[in-house]
Amino acid sequence: MSSSTRAITRLASGLLIGFVGGIVTAAVTLITMYGSLIKLMIQPSAPLSVSALMAVFNSLTIMLMVGVSITVIAAVIQYLGFAELSSINSRYSTAKIGALLIPVGSIIEVPGIYLFIDTMKELISTNQLNSAPTLGIMMQPITAALSMLIPSIILILVGGILSLVGLILIVIGYYRLGVDYGSDMVRVGAILYILAIIPYVGPFLSLVGIIMMIIGLFQIRQRPVKT
């Protein structure tokens, strides 16, 4: 197997892992969240409702870790693919950097999101424990909890920006790959892939783009790269 073929196989595999893993994680998250919310709505007493709400946040935390793990694995595999292609053609060096920025950004986001969820849980617990607090007693823990949101928001923003930059660089790499191989599937798929940042229709178009890129990569994996 040539270097270019091996690189393209890795790229297709990385996209496939991210696609399948993302779909499965999203499905499990929806099912878990739906079950937790149903329990939250049918439990009339406040303590039970708080317990159910805590279960929702705990489920979110678990799914977050699973999602980030899949993202990191998929990005690392794509990094290996673009790294090998960049040794053939330096035009893919930016995509290699992008594939590295995505897991870095995701890892930075994790403590921020975890801290945000933990703060929400603390606020809920504080509100539950202090059923009839004075204003001073109530505001102290709430103020302390809200102050924890500042570092979490900073981490989420920094991680999100790095991931976005990485996504853009990867899309550029895939588009160039489509040009080098003369594949409209990869080129159009790359354009649709970046549309994930558009609200509502973006995620659906991005999924279509990923599917097109995977198909295109498997179709052209035997072709030599034009340098």
CSV table of C-alpha atoms in Angstrom, one decimal:
chain,number,residue,atom,x,y,z
A,1,MET,CA,0.0,0.0,0.0
A,2,SER,CA,1.4,3.4,-1.1
A,3,SER,CA,1.8,6.3,1.3
A,4,SER,CA,-1.0,8.2,-0.4
A,5,THR,CA,-3.4,5.3,-0.3
A,6,ARG,CA,-2.6,4.7,3.4
A,7,ALA,CA,-3.1,8.3,4.1
A,8,ILE,CA,-6.5,8.5,2.4
A,9,THR,CA,-7.6,5.3,4.1
A,10,ARG,CA,-6.8,6.9,7.4
A,11,LEU,CA,-8.7,10.0,6.5
A,12,ALA,CA,-11.8,8.0,5.5
A,13,SER,CA,-11.5,5.9,8.6
A,14,GLY,CA,-11.3,9.0,10.8
A,15,LEU,CA,-14.3,10.5,9.2
A,16,LEU,CA,-16.2,7.2,9.5
A,17,ILE,CA,-15.4,6.8,13.2
A,18,GLY,CA,-16.4,10.4,13.9
A,19,PHE,CA,-19.7,10.0,11.9
A,20,VAL,CA,-20.8,6.6,13.4
A,21,GLY,CA,-19.6,7.6,16.9
A,22,GLY,CA,-21.3,10.9,16.7
A,23,ILE,CA,-24.6,9.4,15.6
A,24,VAL,CA,-24.5,6.7,18.3
A,25,THR,CA,-23.6,9.2,21.0
A,26,ALA,CA,-26.3,11.6,20.0
A,27,ALA,CA,-28.9,8.8,19.9
A,28,VAL,CA,-27.9,7.5,23.4
A,29,THR,CA,-27.9,11.1,24.7
A,30,LEU,CA,-31.4,11.8,23.4
A,31,ILE,CA,-32.8,8.5,24.8
A,32,THR,CA,-31.1,9.0,28.2
A,33,MET,CA,-32.2,12.7,28.4
A,34,TYR,CA,-35.7,11.8,27.4
A,35,GLY,CA,-36.0,9.2,30.1
A,36,SER,CA,-34.6,11.6,32.7
A,37,LEU,CA,-36.9,14.4,31.7
A,38,ILE,CA,-39.9,12.1,31.8
A,39,LYS,CA,-39.0,11.1,35.4
A,40,LEU,CA,-38.5,14.8,36.2
A,41,MET,CA,-42.0,15.6,35.0
A,42,ILE,CA,-43.9,12.7,36.7
A,43,GLN,CA,-42.3,13.1,40.1
A,44,PRO,CA,-44.3,15.7,42.0
A,45,SER,CA,-42.2,16.2,45.1
A,46,ALA,CA,-39.4,18.7,45.1
A,47,PRO,CA,-36.6,16.4,46.4
A,48,LEU,CA,-37.4,13.7,43.8
A,49,SER,CA,-37.5,16.4,41.1
A,50,VAL,CA,-34.1,17.7,42.1
A,51,SER,CA,-32.8,14.2,42.1
A,52,ALA,CA,-34.1,13.6,38.6
A,53,LEU,CA,-32.6,16.9,37.4
A,54,MET,CA,-29.3,15.9,38.9
A,55,ALA,CA,-29.5,12.7,36.9
A,56,VAL,CA,-30.0,14.7,33.7
A,57,PHE,CA,-26.8,16.6,34.4
A,58,ASN,CA,-24.9,13.4,35.3
A,59,SER,CA,-26.0,11.9,32.0
A,60,LEU,CA,-24.8,15.0,30.2
A,61,THR,CA,-21.4,14.7,31.8
A,62,ILE,CA,-21.0,11.1,30.8
A,63,MET,CA,-22.1,11.7,27.2
A,64,LEU,CA,-19.8,14.7,27.1
A,65,MET,CA,-16.8,12.5,27.9
A,66,VAL,CA,-17.8,9.9,25.4
A,67,GLY,CA,-18.3,12.5,22.7
A,68,VAL,CA,-15.0,14.1,23.4
A,69,SER,CA,-13.2,10.7,23.3
A,70,ILE,CA,-14.7,9.9,19.9
A,71,THR,CA,-13.8,13.4,18.6
A,72,VAL,CA,-10.2,13.0,19.8
A,73,ILE,CA,-9.8,9.5,18.3
A,74,ALA,CA,-11.3,10.6,14.9
A,75,ALA,CA,-9.1,13.7,14.8
A,76,VAL,CA,-5.9,11.8,15.7
A,77,ILE,CA,-6.6,9.3,12.8
A,78,GLN,CA,-7.2,12.2,10.4
A,79,TYR,CA,-4.0,13.9,11.7
A,80,LEU,CA,-2.0,10.8,10.8
A,81,GLY,CA,-3.6,10.9,7.4
A,82,PHE,CA,-2.8,14.5,6.7
A,83,ALA,CA,0.6,14.2,8.2
A,84,GLU,CA,1.4,11.5,5.7
A,85,LEU,CA,-0.1,13.5,2.8
A,86,SER,CA,1.9,16.6,3.9
A,87,SER,CA,5.1,14.6,3.5
A,88,ILE,CA,4.1,14.2,-0.2
A,89,ASN,CA,2.6,17.6,-0.7
A,90,SER,CA,3.2,20.5,1.7
A,91,ARG,CA,-0.3,21.9,0.8
A,92,TYR,CA,-1.7,19.6,3.4
A,93,SER,CA,0.3,20.9,6.3
A,94,THR,CA,-2.5,23.3,7.3
A,95,ALA,CA,-5.0,20.5,7.5
A,96,LYS,CA,-2.5,18.6,9.7
A,97,ILE,CA,-2.5,21.5,12.1
A,98,GLY,CA,-6.2,21.7,12.0
A,99,ALA,CA,-6.6,18.0,12.8
A,100,LEU,CA,-4.4,18.7,15.9
A,101,LEU,CA,-6.3,21.8,17.0
A,102,ILE,CA,-9.7,20.0,17.1
A,103,PRO,CA,-8.7,17.5,19.9
A,104,VAL,CA,-6.8,20.2,21.7
A,105,GLY,CA,-9.8,22.5,21.6
A,106,SER,CA,-12.1,19.7,22.7
A,107,ILE,CA,-9.9,18.8,25.6
A,108,ILE,CA,-9.8,22.4,26.7
A,109,GLU,CA,-13.6,22.6,26.5
A,110,VAL,CA,-14.1,19.6,28.7
A,111,PRO,CA,-13.2,21.1,32.1
A,112,GLY,CA,-15.1,24.3,31.2
A,113,ILE,CA,-18.3,22.4,30.4
A,114,TYR,CA,-17.8,20.1,33.4
A,115,LEU,CA,-17.4,23.1,35.6
A,116,PHE,CA,-20.5,24.8,34.1
A,117,ILE,CA,-22.6,21.6,34.7
A,118,ASP,CA,-21.2,21.3,38.2
A,119,THR,CA,-22.1,24.9,38.9
A,120,MET,CA,-25.6,24.4,37.8
A,121,LYS,CA,-25.9,21.4,40.0
A,122,GLU,CA,-24.6,23.4,42.9
A,123,LEU,CA,-27.1,26.2,42.3
A,124,ILE,CA,-29.9,23.6,42.2
A,125,SER,CA,-28.7,22.0,45.4
A,126,THR,CA,-28.3,25.3,47.2
A,127,ASN,CA,-31.8,26.3,46.2
A,128,GLN,CA,-33.2,23.0,47.4
A,129,LEU,CA,-31.4,23.0,50.8
A,130,ASN,CA,-32.2,26.6,51.6
A,131,SER,CA,-36.0,26.3,51.3
A,132,ALA,CA,-36.6,29.5,53.3
A,133,PRO,CA,-33.3,31.3,53.6
A,134,THR,CA,-32.6,34.9,54.4
A,135,LEU,CA,-31.4,37.0,51.5
A,136,GLY,CA,-27.8,37.2,52.8
A,137,ILE,CA,-27.5,33.4,53.4
A,138,MET,CA,-29.0,32.7,50.0
A,139,MET,CA,-26.8,35.1,48.0
A,140,GLN,CA,-23.5,33.9,49.4
A,141,PRO,CA,-23.5,30.4,47.9
A,142,ILE,CA,-25.2,31.6,44.7
A,143,THR,CA,-22.6,34.4,44.2
A,144,ALA,CA,-19.8,31.9,44.8
A,145,ALA,CA,-21.3,29.5,42.3
A,146,LEU,CA,-21.8,32.1,39.7
A,147,SER,CA,-18.2,33.3,40.0
A,148,MET,CA,-17.2,29.8,38.9
A,149,LEU,CA,-19.0,30.4,35.6
A,150,ILE,CA,-16.3,32.9,34.5
A,151,PRO,CA,-13.4,30.4,34.2
A,152,SER,CA,-15.8,27.8,32.7
A,153,ILE,CA,-17.0,30.3,30.0
A,154,ILE,CA,-13.4,31.3,29.2
A,155,LEU,CA,-12.4,27.6,28.8
A,156,ILE,CA,-15.4,26.9,26.6
A,157,LEU,CA,-14.7,30.0,24.4
A,158,VAL,CA,-11.0,29.2,24.0
A,159,GLY,CA,-11.7,25.5,23.3
A,160,GLY,CA,-14.5,26.4,20.9
A,161,ILE,CA,-12.3,28.9,18.9
A,162,LEU,CA,-9.5,26.4,18.6
A,163,SER,CA,-11.9,23.7,17.4
A,164,LEU,CA,-13.5,26.1,14.9
A,165,VAL,CA,-10.1,27.1,13.5
A,166,GLY,CA,-9.1,23.4,13.3
A,167,LEU,CA,-12.4,22.6,11.5
A,168,ILE,CA,-11.8,25.3,8.9
A,169,LEU,CA,-8.2,24.1,8.3
A,170,ILE,CA,-9.4,20.5,7.9
A,171,VAL,CA,-12.1,21.6,5.5
A,172,ILE,CA,-9.4,23.4,3.4
A,173,GLY,CA,-7.4,20.2,3.4
A,174,TYR,CA,-10.2,18.1,2.2
A,175,TYR,CA,-11.2,20.6,-0.5
A,176,ARG,CA,-7.6,20.6,-1.7
A,177,LEU,CA,-7.6,16.8,-1.6
A,178,GLY,CA,-10.7,16.8,-3.8
A,179,VAL,CA,-9.0,19.1,-6.2
A,180,ASP,CA,-5.9,17.0,-6.4
A,181,TYR,CA,-7.9,13.8,-7.0
A,182,GLY,CA,-10.5,15.5,-9.2
A,183,SER,CA,-13.3,14.4,-6.9
A,184,ASP,CA,-16.4,16.5,-6.8
A,185,MET,CA,-17.8,14.3,-4.0
A,186,VAL,CA,-14.9,15.4,-1.7
A,187,ARG,CA,-15.0,19.0,-2.8
A,188,VAL,CA,-18.7,19.4,-2.3
A,189,GLY,CA,-18.7,17.3,0.9
A,190,ALA,CA,-16.0,19.6,2.3
A,191,ILE,CA,-18.1,22.7,1.6
A,192,LEU,CA,-21.1,21.1,3.3
A,193,TYR,CA,-19.0,19.9,6.2
A,194,ILE,CA,-18.1,23.5,7.2
A,195,LEU,CA,-21.8,24.4,7.3
A,196,ALA,CA,-22.1,22.7,10.7
A,197,ILE,CA,-21.6,26.2,12.2
A,198,ILE,CA,-25.0,27.3,10.7
A,199,PRO,CA,-27.9,26.9,13.2
A,200,TYR,CA,-30.7,24.4,12.5
A,201,VAL,CA,-29.9,23.1,9.0
A,202,GLY,CA,-26.1,23.2,9.5
A,203,PRO,CA,-25.7,19.9,11.4
A,204,PHE,CA,-27.8,18.1,8.8
A,205,LEU,CA,-25.9,19.5,5.9
A,206,SER,CA,-22.6,18.7,7.7
A,207,LEU,CA,-23.7,15.0,8.0
A,208,VAL,CA,-24.4,14.9,4.3
A,209,GLY,CA,-21.0,16.4,3.7
A,210,ILE,CA,-19.3,13.8,5.8
A,211,ILE,CA,-21.1,11.0,4.0
A,212,MET,CA,-20.0,12.5,0.6
A,213,MET,CA,-16.4,12.8,1.7
A,214,ILE,CA,-16.3,9.3,3.0
A,215,ILE,CA,-17.7,7.9,-0.2
A,216,GLY,CA,-15.4,10.1,-2.3
A,217,LEU,CA,-12.3,9.1,-0.4
A,218,PHE,CA,-13.0,5.4,-0.7
A,219,GLN,CA,-13.6,6.0,-4.5
A,220,ILE,CA,-10.3,7.7,-5.1
A,221,ARG,CA,-8.1,6.0,-2.6
A,222,GLN,CA,-6.3,4.1,-5.4
A,223,ARG,CA,-5.5,7.2,-7.4
A,224,PRO,CA,-2.1,8.9,-7.2
A,225,VAL,CA,-1.9,12.4,-5.8
A,226,LYS,CA,-1.1,15.1,-8.2
A,227,THR,CA,1.9,17.0,-6.9
